[in-house]
PDB file of C-alpha atoms and ligand atoms in Angstrom:
ATOM      1  CA  MET I   4      33.641 -27.523  14.359  1.00 93.00           C
ATOM      2  CA  ARG I   5      30.401 -27.734  16.207  1.00 97.00           C
ATOM      3  CA  LEU I   6      27.614 -30.322  16.066  1.00 98.00           C
ATOM      4  CA  PRO I   7      24.872 -28.611  13.920  1.00 98.00           C
ATOM      5  CA  LYS I   8      21.958 -27.258  15.798  1.00 97.00           C
ATOM      6  CA  ALA I   9      18.828 -29.491  15.808  1.00 97.00           C
ATOM      7  CA  GLY I  10      16.505 -28.875  12.920  1.00 92.00           C
ATOM      8  CA  THR I  11      18.250 -30.515   9.899  1.00 97.00           C
ATOM      9  CA  ILE I  12      18.796 -34.184   8.945  1.00 98.00           C
ATOM     10  CA  GLU I  13      22.430 -34.931   9.099  1.00 98.00           C
ATOM     11  CA  ILE I  14      24.191 -38.218   7.823  1.00 98.00           C
ATOM     12  CA  ALA I  15      27.065 -39.170   9.937  1.00 98.00           C
ATOM     13  CA  PRO I  16      29.180 -41.752   7.992  1.00 98.00           C
ATOM     14  CA  SER I  17      30.757 -44.262  10.358  1.00 98.00           C
ATOM     15  CA  ILE I  18      34.326 -45.081   9.419  1.00 98.00           C
ATOM     16  CA  LEU I  19      33.974 -48.508  10.953  1.00 98.00           C
ATOM     17  CA  SER I  20      33.287 -49.952   7.503  1.00 97.00           C
ATOM     18  CA  ALA I  21      35.935 -47.665   5.807  1.00 98.00           C
ATOM     19  CA  ASP I  22      39.445 -48.872   4.657  1.00 97.00           C
ATOM     20  CA  PHE I  23      41.462 -48.195   7.972  1.00 97.00           C
ATOM     21  CA  ALA I  24      44.694 -47.915   5.818  1.00 97.00           C
ATOM     22  CA  ARG I  25      43.322 -44.961   4.014  1.00 97.00           C
ATOM     23  CA  LEU I  26      41.075 -43.308   6.614  1.00 98.00           C
ATOM     24  CA  ALA I  27      41.935 -39.648   5.751  1.00 98.00           C
ATOM     25  CA  ASP I  28      41.017 -40.268   1.992  1.00 98.00           C
ATOM     26  CA  GLU I  29      37.841 -41.966   3.130  1.00 98.00           C
ATOM     27  CA  ILE I  30      36.725 -39.050   5.221  1.00 98.00           C
ATOM     28  CA  ALA I  31      37.627 -36.577   2.485  1.00 98.00           C
ATOM     29  CA  GLN I  32      35.442 -38.459   0.059  1.00 97.00           C
ATOM     30  CA  VAL I  33      32.387 -38.382   2.375  1.00 98.00           C
ATOM     31  CA  ALA I  34      33.164 -34.683   3.109  1.00 98.00           C
ATOM     32  CA  SER I  35      32.830 -34.035  -0.615  1.00 98.00           C
ATOM     33  CA  ALA I  36      29.348 -35.324  -0.426  1.00 97.00           C
ATOM     34  CA  GLY I  37      28.514 -32.373   1.923  1.00 97.00           C
ATOM     35  CA  VAL I  38      28.255 -34.220   5.189  1.00 98.00           C
ATOM     36  CA  ASN I  39      29.061 -32.162   8.317  1.00 98.00           C
ATOM     37  CA  ILE I  40      29.682 -35.021  10.724  1.00 98.00           C
ATOM     38  CA  VAL I  41      31.920 -38.067  10.735  1.00 98.00           C
ATOM     39  CA  HIS I  42      31.161 -40.865  13.335  1.00 98.00           C
ATOM     40  CA  LEU I  43      34.234 -42.419  15.044  1.00 98.00           C
ATOM     41  CA  ASP I  44      33.544 -45.730  16.664  1.00 98.00           C
ATOM     42  CA  VAL I  45      35.862 -46.156  19.688  1.00 98.00           C
ATOM     43  CA  MET I  46      35.876 -49.743  21.187  1.00 98.00           C
ATOM     44  CA  ASP I  47      37.845 -51.171  24.006  1.00 98.00           C
ATOM     45  CA  GLY I  48      37.468 -54.964  23.805  1.00 98.00           C
ATOM     46  CA  HIS I  49      35.837 -54.765  27.158  1.00 98.00           C
ATOM     47  CA  PHE I  50      32.495 -52.973  27.002  1.00 98.00           C
ATOM     48  CA  VAL I  51      32.178 -54.409  23.409  1.00 98.00           C
ATOM     49  CA  PRO I  52      33.833 -57.498  21.949  1.00 98.00           C
ATOM     50  CA  ASN I  53      35.924 -55.585  19.415  1.00 98.00           C
ATOM     51  CA  ILE I  54      38.840 -53.011  19.509  1.00 98.00           C
ATOM     52  CA  THR I  55      39.097 -50.092  17.028  1.00 98.00           C
ATOM     53  CA  ILE I  56      40.750 -46.670  17.497  1.00 98.00           C
ATOM     54  CA  GLY I  57      42.082 -44.476  20.380  1.00 98.00           C
ATOM     55  CA  PRO I  58      43.154 -40.825  20.665  1.00 98.00           C
ATOM     56  CA  PRO I  59      46.355 -41.130  18.579  1.00 98.00           C
ATOM     57  CA  VAL I  60      44.409 -42.001  15.476  1.00 98.00           C
ATOM     58  CA  VAL I  61      41.827 -39.230  16.124  1.00 98.00           C
ATOM     59  CA  ALA I  62      44.718 -36.685  16.547  1.00 98.00           C
ATOM     60  CA  LYS I  63      46.179 -37.778  13.152  1.00 98.00           C
ATOM     61  CA  LEU I  64      42.842 -37.584  11.384  1.00 98.00           C
ATOM     62  CA  ARG I  65      42.267 -34.108  12.837  1.00 98.00           C
ATOM     63  CA  LYS I  66      44.929 -32.818  10.657  1.00 98.00           C
ATOM     64  CA  HIS I  67      43.163 -33.881   7.590  1.00 98.00           C
ATOM     65  CA  SER I  68      39.576 -32.866   8.185  1.00 98.00           C
ATOM     66  CA  ASN I  69      37.305 -30.048   9.173  1.00 98.00           C
ATOM     67  CA  LEU I  70      34.295 -32.359   9.858  1.00 98.00           C
ATOM     68  CA  VAL I  71      32.612 -32.588  13.272  1.00 98.00           C
ATOM     69  CA  PHE I  72      34.250 -35.640  14.885  1.00 98.00           C
ATOM     70  CA  ASP I  73      31.345 -37.407  16.594  1.00 99.00           C
ATOM     71  CA  SER I  74      33.143 -39.826  18.932  1.00 98.00           C
ATOM     72  CA  HIS I  75      31.102 -42.741  20.049  1.00 98.00           C
ATOM     73  CA  LEU I  76      32.734 -44.294  23.055  1.00 98.00           C
ATOM     74  CA  MET I  77      31.874 -47.818  23.438  1.00 98.00           C
ATOM     75  CA  ILE I  78      34.353 -48.157  26.397  1.00 98.00           C
ATOM     76  CA  SER I  79      33.951 -49.137  30.022  1.00 97.00           C
ATOM     77  CA  ASN I  80      35.306 -46.127  31.669  1.00 97.00           C
ATOM     78  CA  PRO I  81      34.294 -43.119  29.588  1.00 98.00           C
ATOM     79  CA  ALA I  82      35.091 -40.522  32.195  1.00 98.00           C
ATOM     80  CA  LYS I  83      38.676 -41.639  32.306  1.00 98.00           C
ATOM     81  CA  TYR I  84      39.269 -41.270  28.657  1.00 98.00           C
ATOM     82  CA  ALA I  85      37.020 -38.524  27.441  1.00 98.00           C
ATOM     83  CA  GLU I  86      39.524 -35.734  27.894  1.00 98.00           C
ATOM     84  CA  ALA I  87      42.167 -37.570  25.837  1.00 98.00           C
ATOM     85  CA  PHE I  88      39.751 -37.778  22.990  1.00 98.00           C
ATOM     86  CA  ILE I  89      38.963 -34.021  23.132  1.00 98.00           C
ATOM     87  CA  GLU I  90      42.631 -33.190  23.306  1.00 98.00           C
ATOM     88  CA  ALA I  91      43.044 -35.322  20.110  1.00 98.00           C
ATOM     89  CA  GLY I  92      40.352 -33.269  18.404  1.00 98.00           C
ATOM     90  CA  ALA I  93      36.998 -34.778  19.103  1.00 98.00           C
ATOM     91  CA  ASN I  94      34.141 -32.288  18.907  1.00 98.00           C
ATOM     92  CA  HIS I  95      31.343 -34.406  20.285  1.00 98.00           C
ATOM     93  CA  ILE I  96      31.650 -37.163  22.790  1.00 98.00           C
ATOM     94  CA  THR I  97      28.893 -39.804  23.288  1.00 99.00           C
ATOM     95  CA  PHE I  98      29.121 -42.323  26.085  1.00 98.00           C
ATOM     96  CA  HIS I  99      27.030 -45.249  27.127  1.00 98.00           C
ATOM     97  CA  ILE I 100      24.541 -45.000  29.979  1.00 98.00           C
ATOM     98  CA  GLU I 101      25.169 -48.689  30.832  1.00 98.00           C
ATOM     99  CA  VAL I 102      28.690 -47.936  32.029  1.00 98.00           C
ATOM    100  CA  ALA I 103      28.376 -44.322  33.260  1.00 96.00           C
ATOM    101  CA  ASP I 104      28.837 -44.004  37.040  1.00 94.00           C
ATOM    102  CA  GLU I 105      28.070 -40.310  37.247  1.00 97.00           C
ATOM    103  CA  PRO I 106      26.482 -39.300  33.912  1.00 98.00           C
ATOM    104  CA  GLU I 107      25.571 -35.802  34.967  1.00 98.00           C
ATOM    105  CA  LYS I 108      29.017 -35.095  36.082  1.00 98.00           C
ATOM    106  CA  LEU I 109      30.503 -36.241  32.917  1.00 98.00           C
ATOM    107  CA  ILE I 110      28.133 -34.198  30.756  1.00 98.00           C
ATOM    108  CA  ASP I 111      28.988 -31.155  32.795  1.00 98.00           C
ATOM    109  CA  LYS I 112      32.681 -31.836  32.264  1.00 98.00           C
ATOM    110  CA  LEU I 113      32.321 -32.202  28.502  1.00 98.00           C
ATOM    111  CA  HIS I 114      30.464 -28.864  28.327  1.00 98.00           C
ATOM    112  CA  LYS I 115      33.224 -27.276  30.440  1.00 98.00           C
ATOM    113  CA  LEU I 116      35.741 -28.605  27.929  1.00 98.00           C
ATOM    114  CA  ASP I 117      33.748 -26.957  25.232  1.00 98.00           C
ATOM    115  CA  VAL I 118      32.429 -30.078  23.372  1.00 98.00           C
ATOM    116  CA  THR I 119      28.924 -31.228  22.888  1.00 98.00           C
ATOM    117  CA  ALA I 120      27.719 -34.283  24.897  1.00 98.00           C
ATOM    118  CA  GLY I 121      25.688 -37.426  23.974  1.00 98.00           C
ATOM    119  CA  ILE I 122      24.280 -40.305  25.919  1.00 98.00           C
ATOM    120  CA  CYS I 123      23.756 -43.667  24.186  1.00 98.00           C
ATOM    121  CA  LEU I 124      21.533 -46.595  25.059  1.00 98.00           C
ATOM    122  CA  ASN I 125      21.842 -50.146  23.892  1.00 98.00           C
ATOM    123  CA  PRO I 126      18.847 -51.949  22.254  1.00 98.00           C
ATOM    124  CA  GLU I 127      17.924 -53.639  25.436  1.00 98.00           C
ATOM    125  CA  THR I 128      18.215 -50.474  27.619  1.00 98.00           C
ATOM    126  CA  PRO I 129      14.880 -48.900  28.449  1.00 98.00           C
ATOM    127  CA  VAL I 130      14.213 -45.137  27.749  1.00 98.00           C
ATOM    128  CA  GLU I 131      13.742 -44.685  31.620  1.00 98.00           C
ATOM    129  CA  ALA I 132      17.423 -45.221  31.971  1.00 98.00           C
ATOM    130  CA  VAL I 133      18.081 -41.933  30.233  1.00 98.00           C
ATOM    131  CA  GLU I 134      14.963 -40.011  31.079  1.00 98.00           C
ATOM    132  CA  LYS I 135      16.743 -37.632  33.522  1.00 97.00           C
ATOM    133  CA  ILE I 136      20.136 -37.361  31.646  1.00 98.00           C
ATOM    134  CA  ALA I 137      18.734 -36.939  28.083  1.00 98.00           C
ATOM    135  CA  PRO I 138      17.557 -33.341  28.376  1.00 98.00           C
ATOM    136  CA  LEU I 139      21.042 -32.389  29.613  1.00 98.00           C
ATOM    137  CA  CYS I 140      22.657 -33.580  26.460  1.00 98.00           C
ATOM    138  CA  ASP I 141      23.048 -32.200  23.029  1.00 98.00           C
ATOM    139  CA  MET I 142      22.312 -35.412  21.308  1.00 98.00           C
ATOM    140  CA  VAL I 143      20.868 -38.850  22.359  1.00 99.00           C
ATOM    141  CA  LEU I 144      22.222 -41.946  20.553  1.00 99.00           C
ATOM    142  CA  VAL I 145      19.827 -44.880  20.049  1.00 99.00           C
ATOM    143  CA  MET I 146      21.481 -48.150  19.175  1.00 99.00           C
ATOM    144  CA  THR I 147      19.547 -50.163  16.679  1.00 98.00           C
ATOM    145  CA  VAL I 148      22.172 -53.009  16.767  1.00 98.00           C
ATOM    146  CA  HIS I 149      24.198 -54.464  19.595  1.00 98.00           C
ATOM    147  CA  PRO I 150      27.359 -52.218  19.668  1.00 98.00           C
ATOM    148  CA  GLY I 151      30.618 -53.757  18.474  1.00 98.00           C
ATOM    149  CA  PHE I 152      30.310 -54.509  14.758  1.00 98.00           C
ATOM    150  CA  GLY I 153      29.230 -52.911  11.593  1.00 96.00           C
ATOM    151  CA  ALA I 154      26.892 -54.504   9.003  1.00 96.00           C
ATOM    152  CA  GLN I 155      24.437 -55.948  11.519  1.00 98.00           C
ATOM    153  CA  LYS I 156      20.591 -56.124  10.955  1.00 98.00           C
ATOM    154  CA  PHE I 157      18.460 -53.215  11.934  1.00 98.00           C
ATOM    155  CA  MET I 158      16.374 -53.869  15.071  1.00 98.00           C
ATOM    156  CA  PRO I 159      12.918 -52.289  14.694  1.00 98.00           C
ATOM    157  CA  GLN I 160      11.916 -52.725  18.200  1.00 98.00           C
ATOM    158  CA  ALA I 161      14.906 -50.704  19.433  1.00 98.00           C
ATOM    159  CA  ALA I 162      14.031 -47.877  16.985  1.00 98.00           C
ATOM    160  CA  LYS I 163      10.602 -47.475  18.429  1.00 98.00           C
ATOM    161  CA  LYS I 164      12.170 -45.907  21.572  1.00 98.00           C
ATOM    162  CA  ILE I 165      12.913 -42.826  19.464  1.00 98.00           C
ATOM    163  CA  THR I 166       9.347 -41.634  19.595  1.00 98.00           C
ATOM    164  CA  ARG I 167       9.410 -41.538  23.502  1.00 98.00           C
ATOM    165  CA  ILE I 168      12.785 -39.912  23.479  1.00 98.00           C
ATOM    166  CA  ARG I 169      11.680 -37.182  21.182  1.00 98.00           C
ATOM    167  CA  GLU I 170       8.690 -36.481  23.579  1.00 98.00           C
ATOM    168  CA  ILE I 171      11.167 -36.193  26.502  1.00 98.00           C
ATOM    169  CA  VAL I 172      13.818 -33.928  24.814  1.00 98.00           C
ATOM    170  CA  GLY I 173      11.617 -31.777  22.623  1.00 98.00           C
ATOM    171  CA  PRO I 174      12.709 -30.354  19.348  1.00 98.00           C
ATOM    172  CA  ASN I 175      16.147 -28.853  20.282  1.00 98.00           C
ATOM    173  CA  ILE I 176      18.208 -31.938  21.020  1.00 98.00           C
ATOM    174  CA  ARG I 177      19.432 -34.250  18.327  1.00 98.00           C
ATOM    175  CA  ILE I 178      18.434 -37.822  18.209  1.00 98.00           C
ATOM    176  CA  GLU I 179      21.029 -40.021  16.409  1.00 99.00           C
ATOM    177  CA  VAL I 180      20.496 -43.630  15.310  1.00 98.00           C
ATOM    178  CA  ASP I 181      23.248 -46.143  14.928  1.00 98.00           C
ATOM    179  CA  GLY I 182      23.029 -49.510  13.358  1.00 98.00           C
ATOM    180  CA  GLY I 183      21.666 -50.989  10.180  1.00 98.00           C
ATOM    181  CA  ILE I 184      20.726 -47.567   8.780  1.00 98.00           C
ATOM    182  CA  ASP I 185      20.308 -47.558   4.870  1.00 98.00           C
ATOM    183  CA  PRO I 186      17.832 -46.121   2.424  1.00 98.00           C
ATOM    184  CA  LYS I 187      15.176 -48.483   3.559  1.00 98.00           C
ATOM    185  CA  THR I 188      15.437 -47.942   7.369  1.00 98.00           C
ATOM    186  CA  ALA I 189      16.452 -44.247   7.420  1.00 98.00           C
ATOM    187  CA  PRO I 190      12.968 -43.029   6.577  1.00 98.00           C
ATOM    188  CA  ILE I 191      11.521 -45.224   9.391  1.00 98.00           C
ATOM    189  CA  VAL I 192      13.754 -43.714  12.118  1.00 98.00           C
ATOM    190  CA  VAL I 193      13.228 -40.130  10.756  1.00 98.00           C
ATOM    191  CA  SER I 194       9.416 -40.751  10.929  1.00 98.00           C
ATOM    192  CA  TYR I 195       9.854 -41.522  14.611  1.00 98.00           C
ATOM    193  CA  GLY I 196      11.867 -38.285  15.242  1.00 98.00           C
ATOM    194  CA  ALA I 197      15.492 -39.039  14.622  1.00 98.00           C
ATOM    195  CA  ASP I 198      17.521 -36.396  12.816  1.00 98.00           C
ATOM    196  CA  THR I 199      21.055 -37.679  12.845  1.00 98.00           C
ATOM    197  CA  LEU I 200      21.773 -40.907  10.831  1.00 98.00           C
ATOM    198  CA  VAL I 201      24.925 -42.985  11.358  1.00 98.00           C
ATOM    199  CA  ALA I 202      25.744 -45.201   8.436  1.00 98.00           C
ATOM    200  CA  GLY I 203      28.780 -47.428   7.937  1.00 98.00           C
ATOM    201  CA  ASN I 204      28.113 -50.414   5.828  1.00 98.00           C
ATOM    202  CA  ALA I 205      25.511 -48.575   3.595  1.00 98.00           C
ATOM    203  CA  ILE I 206      28.147 -45.999   2.643  1.00 98.00           C
ATOM    204  CA  PHE I 207      31.711 -47.467   2.808  1.00 98.00           C
ATOM    205  CA  THR I 208      30.952 -50.906   1.112  1.00 97.00           C
ATOM    206  CA  LYS I 209      29.603 -48.952  -1.978  1.00 97.00           C
ATOM    207  CA  PRO I 210      32.214 -48.028  -4.575  1.00 95.00           C
ATOM    208  CA  ASP I 211      30.502 -44.597  -4.976  1.00 97.00           C
ATOM    209  CA  ARG I 212      30.241 -43.125  -1.395  1.00 97.00           C
ATOM    210  CA  ILE I 213      28.644 -39.904  -2.608  1.00 97.00           C
ATOM    211  CA  ALA I 214      25.843 -41.718  -4.434  1.00 98.00           C
ATOM    212  CA  ALA I 215      25.352 -43.839  -1.379  1.00 98.00           C
ATOM    213  CA  ILE I 216      24.982 -40.836   0.867  1.00 98.00           C
ATOM    214  CA  ASN I 217      22.632 -39.171  -1.597  1.00 98.00           C
ATOM    215  CA  ALA I 218      20.567 -42.400  -1.699  1.00 98.00           C
ATOM    216  CA  ILE I 219      20.008 -42.188   2.081  1.00 98.00           C
ATOM    217  CA  ARG I 220      19.248 -38.454   1.858  1.00 98.00           C
ATOM    218  CA  GLN I 221      16.674 -38.948  -0.958  1.00 98.00           C
ATOM    219  CA  ALA I 222      14.975 -41.739   0.888  1.00 98.00           C
ATOM    220  CA  CYS I 223      14.295 -39.402   3.829  1.00 96.00           C
ATOM    221  CA  SER I 224      13.084 -36.445   1.803  1.00 92.00           C
TER     222      SER I 224
HETATM  223  C1  DX5 P 326      28.367 -50.339  15.902  1.00 94.66           C
HETATM  224  C2  DX5 P 326      28.817 -49.018  15.579  1.00 94.66           C
HETATM  225  C3  DX5 P 326      28.223 -48.399  14.417  1.00 94.66           C
HETATM  226  C4  DX5 P 326      28.505 -49.049  13.143  1.00 94.66           C
HETATM  227  C5  DX5 P 326      27.269 -48.961  12.329  1.00 94.66           C
HETATM  228  O1  DX5 P 326      28.850 -50.829  17.137  1.00 94.66           O
HETATM  229  O2  DX5 P 326      28.497 -48.121  16.681  1.00 94.66           O
HETATM  230  O3  DX5 P 326      28.503 -46.983  14.324  1.00 94.66           O
HETATM  231  O4  DX5 P 326      29.539 -48.610  12.406  1.00 94.66           O
HETATM  232  O5  DX5 P 326      27.383 -49.746  11.270  1.00 94.66           O
HETATM  233  P1  DX5 P 326      26.381 -50.017  10.148  1.00 94.66           P
HETATM  234  O6  DX5 P 326      25.864 -48.814   9.509  1.00 94.66           O
HETATM  235  O7  DX5 P 326      27.163 -50.902   9.259  1.00 94.66           O
HETATM  236  O8  DX5 P 326      25.301 -50.861  10.887  1.00 94.66           O
HETATM  237 ZN1   ZN P 327      28.665 -45.957  16.425  1.00 94.66          ZN
END
């Protein structure tokens, strides 16, 4: 399982809004809609004011799914825990620039461990903070809400950073957007140059997940 090469629009359902008691079934449902990626939100109660899942949950889910596990580490010490997530079955690791002491070193380590690497920036973090690091990554993640919770309102100003990031990274690196993505906001971020769309609330609060995914797809086409 490998992050698809840039050049396609990918929808990455975020299980944060799924039923945590039935995660394997929830992931199987979105897989049947033809998605390639599932977005796993990892929160530590320190970098963000919420706590979610750790490596043991990822390892159990790995047995039930062939999707790319896109692990979004919203944790204070990503270098300390990244390897445990890879051992558990994560295929892609994104960490936050706001808490990365030696981002180049961590990206290098992730590549040596044979996973793809992503850097994430919060809504208030300027593009300059990732200017040097972004070209070394496989995907840049732009937060369009403050990390920590699903179902928040899309922040249009934060999304505008995508245009500049696309100029910096060129066409071969993915740009993922996370927070408030739905059929209305998805076409906006795609027009700025994003190609990987995380959506939690817009998929998992709908009774028909497949129709919800198709609605986002259609809105972008
Ligand atoms: C927020 C998480 C998101 C979240 C997005 O901290 O990183 O992945 O699940 O949720 P929605 O799509 O509901 O805004
Ligand atoms: Zn996320």
